[in-house]
Tab-separated table of C-alpha atoms and ligand atoms in Angstrom:
chain	number	residue	atom	x	y	z
A	1	MET	CA	0.000	0.000	0.000
A	2	ARG	CA	1.231	3.498	-0.834
A	3	ARG	CA	1.903	6.051	1.904
A	4	LEU	CA	-0.149	9.113	1.058
A	5	GLY	CA	0.721	12.673	2.075
A	6	VAL	CA	-1.915	15.375	1.605
A	7	LEU	CA	-1.058	19.053	1.048
A	8	ALA	CA	-3.806	21.552	1.922
A	9	SER	CA	-4.320	25.256	2.607
A	10	GLY	CA	-8.054	25.660	3.076
A	11	GLY	CA	-11.170	24.211	4.627
A	12	GLY	CA	-9.970	20.695	3.949
A	13	SER	CA	-13.196	19.158	2.672
A	14	ASN	CA	-11.259	17.195	0.053
A	15	LEU	CA	-8.904	15.986	2.777
A	16	ALA	CA	-11.955	14.892	4.802
A	17	ALA	CA	-13.285	12.980	1.797
A	18	ILE	CA	-9.897	11.292	1.267
A	19	LEU	CA	-9.842	10.241	4.917
A	20	GLU	CA	-13.447	9.030	4.802
A	21	ALA	CA	-12.520	6.899	1.803
A	22	ASP	CA	-9.957	5.144	4.031
A	23	LEU	CA	-7.034	6.052	1.849
A	24	PRO	CA	-3.701	5.511	3.637
A	25	VAL	CA	-2.976	9.117	4.679
A	26	VAL	CA	0.182	9.158	6.817
A	27	ALA	CA	0.694	12.938	6.986
A	28	VAL	CA	-1.041	16.235	6.249
A	29	VAL	CA	1.139	19.252	5.469
A	30	VAL	CA	-0.302	22.786	5.335
A	31	ASP	CA	1.302	26.117	4.467
A	32	ARG	CA	-0.858	28.233	6.805
A	33	PRO	CA	-3.260	27.813	9.714
A	34	CYS	CA	-6.402	26.361	8.130
A	35	GLY	CA	-9.329	24.004	8.616
A	36	ALA	CA	-7.386	21.048	7.247
A	37	THR	CA	-5.301	20.711	10.411
A	38	ALA	CA	-8.385	20.246	12.619
A	39	ILE	CA	-9.613	17.560	10.217
A	40	ALA	CA	-6.245	15.786	10.380
A	41	GLU	CA	-6.192	16.049	14.161
A	42	ALA	CA	-9.716	14.662	14.505
A	43	ALA	CA	-8.697	11.712	12.324
A	44	GLY	CA	-5.525	11.117	14.330
A	45	VAL	CA	-3.275	11.837	11.348
A	46	PRO	CA	-0.009	13.707	12.005
A	47	PHE	CA	0.081	17.175	10.509
A	48	GLU	CA	2.767	19.785	10.010
A	49	VAL	CA	2.550	23.506	9.329
A	50	VAL	CA	5.281	24.589	6.919
A	51	PRO	CA	4.955	28.365	6.526
A	52	ARG	CA	5.691	29.947	3.175
A	53	GLY	CA	8.828	32.021	2.809
A	54	PRO	CA	10.073	34.429	0.179
A	55	ASP	CA	11.996	31.723	-1.703
A	56	ARG	CA	9.675	29.167	-3.319
A	57	VAL	CA	12.455	26.638	-4.009
A	58	GLU	CA	13.556	26.718	-0.388
A	59	PHE	CA	9.904	26.417	0.691
A	60	THR	CA	9.466	23.435	-1.625
A	61	HIS	CA	12.499	21.729	-0.024
A	62	ARG	CA	10.904	22.178	3.411
A	63	ILE	CA	7.648	20.637	2.132
A	64	VAL	CA	9.606	17.686	0.696
A	65	ASP	CA	11.465	17.242	4.005
A	66	ALA	CA	8.146	17.201	5.911
A	67	LEU	CA	6.682	14.594	3.554
A	68	GLN	CA	9.816	12.434	3.542
A	69	GLY	CA	9.899	12.603	7.344
A	70	HIS	CA	6.698	10.535	7.202
A	71	GLU	CA	8.004	8.237	4.429
A	72	VAL	CA	5.337	9.463	2.027
A	73	ASP	CA	5.502	7.958	-1.472
A	74	LEU	CA	2.380	9.500	-3.048
A	75	VAL	CA	1.364	13.141	-2.664
A	76	ALA	CA	-2.151	14.564	-3.123
A	77	MET	CA	-2.541	18.321	-3.325
A	78	ALA	CA	-6.031	19.123	-2.054
A	79	GLY	CA	-6.573	22.855	-2.256
A	80	PHE	CA	-2.879	23.648	-1.717
A	81	MET	CA	-2.508	27.305	-2.660
A	82	THR	CA	1.254	27.714	-3.088
A	83	ILE	CA	2.969	26.853	-6.363
A	84	LEU	CA	5.646	24.228	-5.745
A	85	GLU	CA	8.933	24.068	-7.587
A	86	LYS	CA	10.998	21.319	-9.200
A	87	PRO	CA	12.350	19.682	-5.981
A	88	ILE	CA	8.981	18.068	-5.184
A	89	PHE	CA	8.688	16.606	-8.685
A	90	ASP	CA	12.254	15.255	-8.382
A	91	ALA	CA	11.531	13.771	-4.942
A	92	PHE	CA	8.204	12.164	-5.981
A	93	PRO	CA	8.501	11.588	-9.733
A	94	GLY	CA	5.097	11.107	-11.344
A	95	ALA	CA	3.574	10.766	-7.884
A	96	VAL	CA	2.151	14.221	-7.120
A	97	LEU	CA	-1.591	14.488	-7.839
A	98	ASN	CA	-3.837	17.547	-7.869
A	99	THR	CA	-7.505	18.425	-8.127
A	100	HIS	CA	-8.433	21.572	-10.011
A	101	PRO	CA	-11.901	23.184	-10.141
A	102	SER	CA	-12.285	23.442	-13.922
A	103	LEU	CA	-12.198	21.243	-16.986
A	104	LEU	CA	-8.515	21.661	-17.839
A	105	PRO	CA	-7.002	22.988	-20.023
A	106	ALA	CA	-9.712	25.653	-19.539
A	107	PHE	CA	-9.293	28.093	-16.651
A	108	ARG	CA	-5.862	27.239	-15.293
A	109	GLY	CA	-4.639	29.088	-12.215
A	110	ALA	CA	-5.899	30.133	-8.810
A	111	HIS	CA	-9.122	31.796	-10.020
A	112	ALA	CA	-10.664	28.987	-12.035
A	113	VAL	CA	-14.188	29.363	-10.652
A	114	PRO	CA	-14.574	33.156	-11.000
A	115	ASP	CA	-12.854	32.953	-14.394
A	116	ALA	CA	-15.402	30.376	-15.589
A	117	LEU	CA	-18.297	32.527	-14.356
A	118	ALA	CA	-16.824	35.633	-16.006
A	119	ALA	CA	-16.429	33.762	-19.293
A	120	GLY	CA	-20.124	32.857	-19.246
A	121	VAL	CA	-19.555	29.137	-19.818
A	122	LYS	CA	-22.590	26.926	-19.244
A	123	VAL	CA	-20.555	23.914	-18.174
A	124	THR	CA	-17.382	23.701	-16.118
A	125	GLY	CA	-16.205	20.934	-13.806
A	126	CYS	CA	-13.177	19.445	-12.131
A	127	THR	CA	-10.010	17.725	-13.218
A	128	ILE	CA	-7.801	15.296	-11.339
A	129	HIS	CA	-4.330	15.232	-12.834
A	130	VAL	CA	-0.705	14.380	-12.262
A	131	ALA	CA	1.002	17.622	-11.205
A	132	THR	CA	4.109	18.812	-13.028
A	133	PRO	CA	6.285	21.934	-12.734
A	134	ASP	CA	3.976	23.570	-15.298
A	135	VAL	CA	0.988	24.538	-13.155
A	136	ASP	CA	-2.316	22.806	-14.032
A	137	CYS	CA	-0.763	21.165	-17.094
A	138	GLY	CA	0.041	17.563	-16.134
A	139	PRO	CA	-1.521	14.367	-17.513
A	140	ILE	CA	-5.250	14.199	-16.859
A	141	LEU	CA	-6.496	11.212	-14.847
A	142	ALA	CA	-10.202	12.048	-14.491
A	143	GLN	CA	-12.650	14.822	-15.286
A	144	GLU	CA	-16.312	15.447	-14.624
A	145	ALA	CA	-18.573	18.195	-15.914
A	146	VAL	CA	-20.656	20.428	-13.630
A	147	PRO	CA	-23.410	22.757	-14.923
A	148	VAL	CA	-23.277	26.509	-14.338
A	149	MET	CA	-26.680	27.856	-13.249
A	150	PRO	CA	-27.904	31.311	-14.325
A	151	GLU	CA	-27.873	32.918	-10.873
A	152	ASP	CA	-24.710	31.233	-9.587
A	153	THR	CA	-22.332	33.107	-7.304
A	154	VAL	CA	-18.708	32.006	-7.171
A	155	ASP	CA	-19.439	30.194	-3.906
A	156	ASP	CA	-22.514	28.416	-5.330
A	157	LEU	CA	-20.577	27.167	-8.325
A	158	HIS	CA	-17.466	26.235	-6.373
A	159	GLU	CA	-19.499	24.196	-3.885
A	160	ARG	CA	-21.264	22.357	-6.745
A	161	ILE	CA	-17.821	21.516	-8.160
A	162	LYS	CA	-16.472	20.489	-4.768
A	163	VAL	CA	-19.312	17.993	-4.268
A	164	VAL	CA	-17.975	16.228	-7.366
A	165	GLU	CA	-14.305	16.588	-6.355
A	166	ARG	CA	-15.017	14.947	-2.999
A	167	ARG	CA	-16.220	11.838	-4.832
A	168	LEU	CA	-13.914	11.834	-7.853
A	169	TYR	CA	-10.608	12.662	-6.144
A	170	PRO	CA	-10.550	9.842	-3.564
A	171	ASP	CA	-11.707	7.396	-6.220
A	172	THR	CA	-8.999	8.538	-8.645
A	173	ILE	CA	-6.270	8.479	-5.977
A	174	ARG	CA	-7.245	4.906	-5.154
A	175	ARG	CA	-7.156	3.822	-8.790
A	176	PHE	CA	-3.829	5.615	-9.316
A	177	ALA	CA	-2.322	3.989	-6.213
A	178	GLU	CA	-3.509	0.586	-7.380
A	179	GLY	CA	-2.154	1.219	-10.866
A	180	THR	CA	-5.579	0.978	-12.498
A	181	SER	CA	-6.122	4.627	-13.412
A	182	GLY	CA	-5.397	4.065	-17.098
A	183	ARG	CA	-2.062	5.937	-16.886
B	1	LIG	C1	-10.967	22.646	-4.345
B	1	LIG	O1	-12.022	23.100	-5.161
B	1	LIG	C2	-9.696	22.522	-5.130
B	1	LIG	O2	-9.885	22.088	-6.434
B	1	LIG	C3	-9.229	23.947	-5.118
B	1	LIG	O3	-9.460	24.375	-3.794
B	1	LIG	C4	-10.600	23.685	-3.287
B	1	LIG	C5	-10.201	23.076	-1.969
B	1	LIG	O4	-11.302	22.875	-1.144
B	1	LIG	N1	-7.859	24.084	-5.553
B	1	LIG	P1	-11.153	22.177	0.290
B	1	LIG	O5	-10.128	22.969	1.089
B	1	LIG	O6	-10.704	20.770	0.063
B	1	LIG	O7	-12.510	22.246	0.899
């Protein structure tokens, strides 16, 4: 069984879904105080806060050290809001996954949900992919479409997407870890 490390920065609802799916999470690493640490604590999973610094490469090395300290061999970014540099992709080659709240390659970047609303698309969704140094560009493992409703706020639409992510991400991580994801 793989040893999964989860990186988070926010409310942690994807982390909660990963834990509820009984995936083998051995460590949670966050870059700021956030809801994800309380979720890790409640589940009895060790967590570490690795604060951002001015140098993103140096920060990435500290994230790698935290993950390796728990002998992680598969990394899932779940709402992690700092761009990571090459050292993590060298340390965990082909083994860093991400969930993104759009149908990539549409709406890359940190503002995918407001960008989709502003573009007036009628359908958006989520993408689970292998992360690479090029942000939101790695090989796609799974995608699912989500409708945009006429009166949607950013929060309405993001929550509709997150309902799907919380099902699709744990399922895709499991298939990836078992080597049955089709990649
Ligand atoms: C998800 O929509 C993820 O795709 C995006 O941030 C959100 C994280 O939500 N990058 P949560 O912290 O897991 O609730």
